[in-house]
Amino acid sequence: MSDPTDPSDPTADVTVTATFCATLVDEWVRAGVTDAVVSPGSRSTPLALALVARPELAVHVHLDERAAGFVALGLGLATGRPAVVLTTSGTAAVELHPAVVEAHQAGVPMLAVTANRPPELFDVGAAQTVDQLHLYGRSVRWFAAPGPPSAEASGSWRSLAARAVLEAVGHPTGPGPVHLDLSFREPLVGAAGPLPEGRADGAPWHTAGGQRVAVDRAGAARLAELLDADRGVIVAGAGAGEPGAVVALAAATGWPVLADPRSGARLDHAAVVAHADAILRHEPTATDLRPDVVLRLGAPPASKVLAGWLAASGARQVAVDAHGRWFDADRTAHHVLHADPTAVATALARLVARPASDAWAGRWAAAEAAASGAVDGVLAAHSEPTEPGAARALLAALAPGATLVVSSSMPVRDVEWFGGRHPGVRVLANRGANGIDGVVSTAVGAALASRGTGAPTAVLVGDVAFLHDANALLGLLERHVDLTIVVVDNDGGGIFSFLPQAEALPGERFEQLFGTPHGVDLALVAAAHGLVTIEPAAAADLATALGAALAGGVQLVRVRTDRAANVAVHQELHAAVAAALPPA
């Protein structure tokens, strides 16, 4: 596209389209939007020009729409604010669908804005014209297609923009994506005229209150009745609330906190259990530690072992989520509460009449200490890099304030099972739809959100997920972020080696359909984008490699492993934990 006319240029022709777009952007700035991700295209020109005309907005240009959607997702995931992602019409708009689905499932705010042709160009063979109405189906909190801008409708423009932000951040079902499909007629380049008047105080056109239930003393007392038992556990997932409030409740009750890495609650506290998956694989210990009540805060952890143990426990379970999402896959919750988990934990801690017995807390603490020691012992005995060792070493290398984005498949499990405690490190993952697409792009968005703070971002990803999102590397060095990309490279889909398919199928058929070796030299892929690859040859070199990569800029750390050996080391770890656990 040739150098467009600046919409603020007084010599440009004033158009209704440019004025409409400038009004939307002005309203988004008033509502607190700080970032926009733009993929180049012609039909989206009016809004692209309006976005770059506002110095309050950081505009990130990305050549690939699919990656751009996940960059916007990462920005929303890291900040809680919706980022605008803008595409032109046609298949460019379709490319946003995976990121929109993840934002919907994970409750991440996003403003997905697709440009479109005007109605007269439909059904006549016009180029790059597809049906974009409700393109993302039920995966959005709100959809609007206001049609080509007209001066007669100018009184609705600010409301449209403000509502889009409110629906993205404050929808009754929780934050999520909003889709605006905007039709533009030519000319696509023009100047904005006077904007419709906004609120005099600079506020957005609309504001709204939250939908959550307030936790008053009476409500907390009812919860305390439901949770009245010595043998209780707190399961803290993503969105569990303030970590301090969670561990304060644990201290007051004497209950352990089975903390998912994304909860932020893996603090150095006696009540925190970071190795629940390994502990609960040992049947005598799992039986001995069966609870009577369970308080579930936020999203569920990835561990199927933990989920199965909870489902089979027969315990009375209370599930709390700030956004009212229904996290109850096993249908075992006795009470589901749409409330602020921090407020719930704080209120319950005040009402506890007596903590649980020291024996209950002590058994969990002893199991956690034994499991942690066993994991350290096994990993120390391996001179070669291992996948659990890479997860544990990466978390150990990250200082408080850093962000770690973890891919689905094995990386998120290795971080959950073997990452240990990591106070102050924020862990993010696309666990809405649990896909492996867009992981590196999500990390780029998170790194952009931290740009200039001095806090690095790292991403732990498998080789298949890395290749799936290789376009995330486009222009990455020019984004001036501190991002360490740690790729576990076992030449294929390592997680399938843990599934029944690995034993049920002949080796050749398994490799064809599931192992899927790709044979790609990832260092060459990185080099094509100007990135340096660090490849530790031994486990002892991993900490040094991570330290060098985390010093600043963008680096790729490639950890080579073997899929069969990875299964074996996981089995070794689980056996070592089982042997180390105190007698039930």
mmCIF file with all atom_site columns, C-alpha atoms in Angstrom, residues 16 28 78 83 101 117 139 196 224 248 273-274 297 323 369 382 412 448 451 509 520 525 563 581:
data_model
loop_
_atom_site.group_PDB
_atom_site.id
_atom_site.type_symbol
_atom_site.label_atom_id
_atom_site.label_alt_id
_atom_site.label_comp_id
_atom_site.label_asym_id
_atom_site.label_entity_id
_atom_site.label_seq_id
_atom_site.pdbx_PDB_ins_code
_atom_site.Cartn_x
_atom_site.Cartn_y
_atom_site.Cartn_z
_atom_site.occupancy
_atom_site.B_iso_or_equiv
_atom_site.pdbx_formal_charge
_atom_site.auth_seq_id
_atom_site.auth_comp_id
_atom_site.auth_asym_id
_atom_site.auth_atom_id
_atom_site.pdbx_PDB_model_num
ATOM 1  C CA . VAL A 1 16  ? -17.730 10.685  6.905  1.00 0.00 ? 16  VAL A CA 1
ATOM 2  C CA . TRP A 1 28  ? -11.604 3.741   22.865 1.00 0.00 ? 28  TRP A CA 1
ATOM 3  C CA . ALA A 1 78  ? -1.284  -9.637  30.431 1.00 0.00 ? 78  ALA A CA 1
ATOM 4  C CA . ALA A 1 83  ? -6.460  -4.597  22.562 1.00 0.00 ? 83  ALA A CA 1
ATOM 5  C CA . VAL A 1 101 ? -12.173 -18.684 20.272 1.00 0.00 ? 101 VAL A CA 1
ATOM 6  C CA . ARG A 1 117 ? -17.208 -4.262  1.698  1.00 0.00 ? 117 ARG A CA 1
ATOM 7  C CA . SER A 1 139 ? -17.543 -17.077 20.469 1.00 0.00 ? 139 SER A CA 1
ATOM 8  C CA . PRO A 1 196 ? -19.492 14.216  17.704 1.00 0.00 ? 196 PRO A CA 1
ATOM 9  C CA . ALA A 1 224 ? -18.463 -21.088 56.134 1.00 0.00 ? 224 ALA A CA 1
ATOM 10 C CA . ALA A 1 248 ? -4.049  -16.163 54.519 1.00 0.00 ? 248 ALA A CA 1
ATOM 11 C CA . VAL A 1 273 ? 1.460   -27.633 47.577 1.00 0.00 ? 273 VAL A CA 1
ATOM 12 C CA . ALA A 1 274 ? 3.133   -27.416 44.158 1.00 0.00 ? 274 ALA A CA 1
ATOM 13 C CA . LEU A 1 297 ? -11.033 -20.737 43.390 1.00 0.00 ? 297 LEU A CA 1
ATOM 14 C CA . HIS A 1 323 ? -16.809 -13.955 36.168 1.00 0.00 ? 323 HIS A CA 1
ATOM 15 C CA . ALA A 1 369 ? 8.601   -31.726 50.961 1.00 0.00 ? 369 ALA A CA 1
ATOM 16 C CA . HIS A 1 382 ? 20.333  -36.786 34.605 1.00 0.00 ? 382 HIS A CA 1
ATOM 17 C CA . VAL A 1 412 ? 1.959   -26.667 30.775 1.00 0.00 ? 412 VAL A CA 1
ATOM 18 C CA . LEU A 1 448 ? 4.798   -5.902  24.519 1.00 0.00 ? 448 LEU A CA 1
ATOM 19 C CA . ARG A 1 451 ? 8.014   -3.391  27.366 1.00 0.00 ? 451 ARG A CA 1
ATOM 20 C CA . ARG A 1 509 ? 1.667   -46.004 12.025 1.00 0.00 ? 509 ARG A CA 1
ATOM 21 C CA . VAL A 1 520 ? 13.093  -29.051 10.675 1.00 0.00 ? 520 VAL A CA 1
ATOM 22 C CA . VAL A 1 525 ? 14.029  -20.950 11.286 1.00 0.00 ? 525 VAL A CA 1
ATOM 23 C CA . ARG A 1 563 ? 10.296  -38.600 23.038 1.00 0.00 ? 563 ARG A CA 1
ATOM 24 C CA . LEU A 1 581 ? 6.220   -40.141 50.377 1.00 0.00 ? 581 LEU A CA 1
#
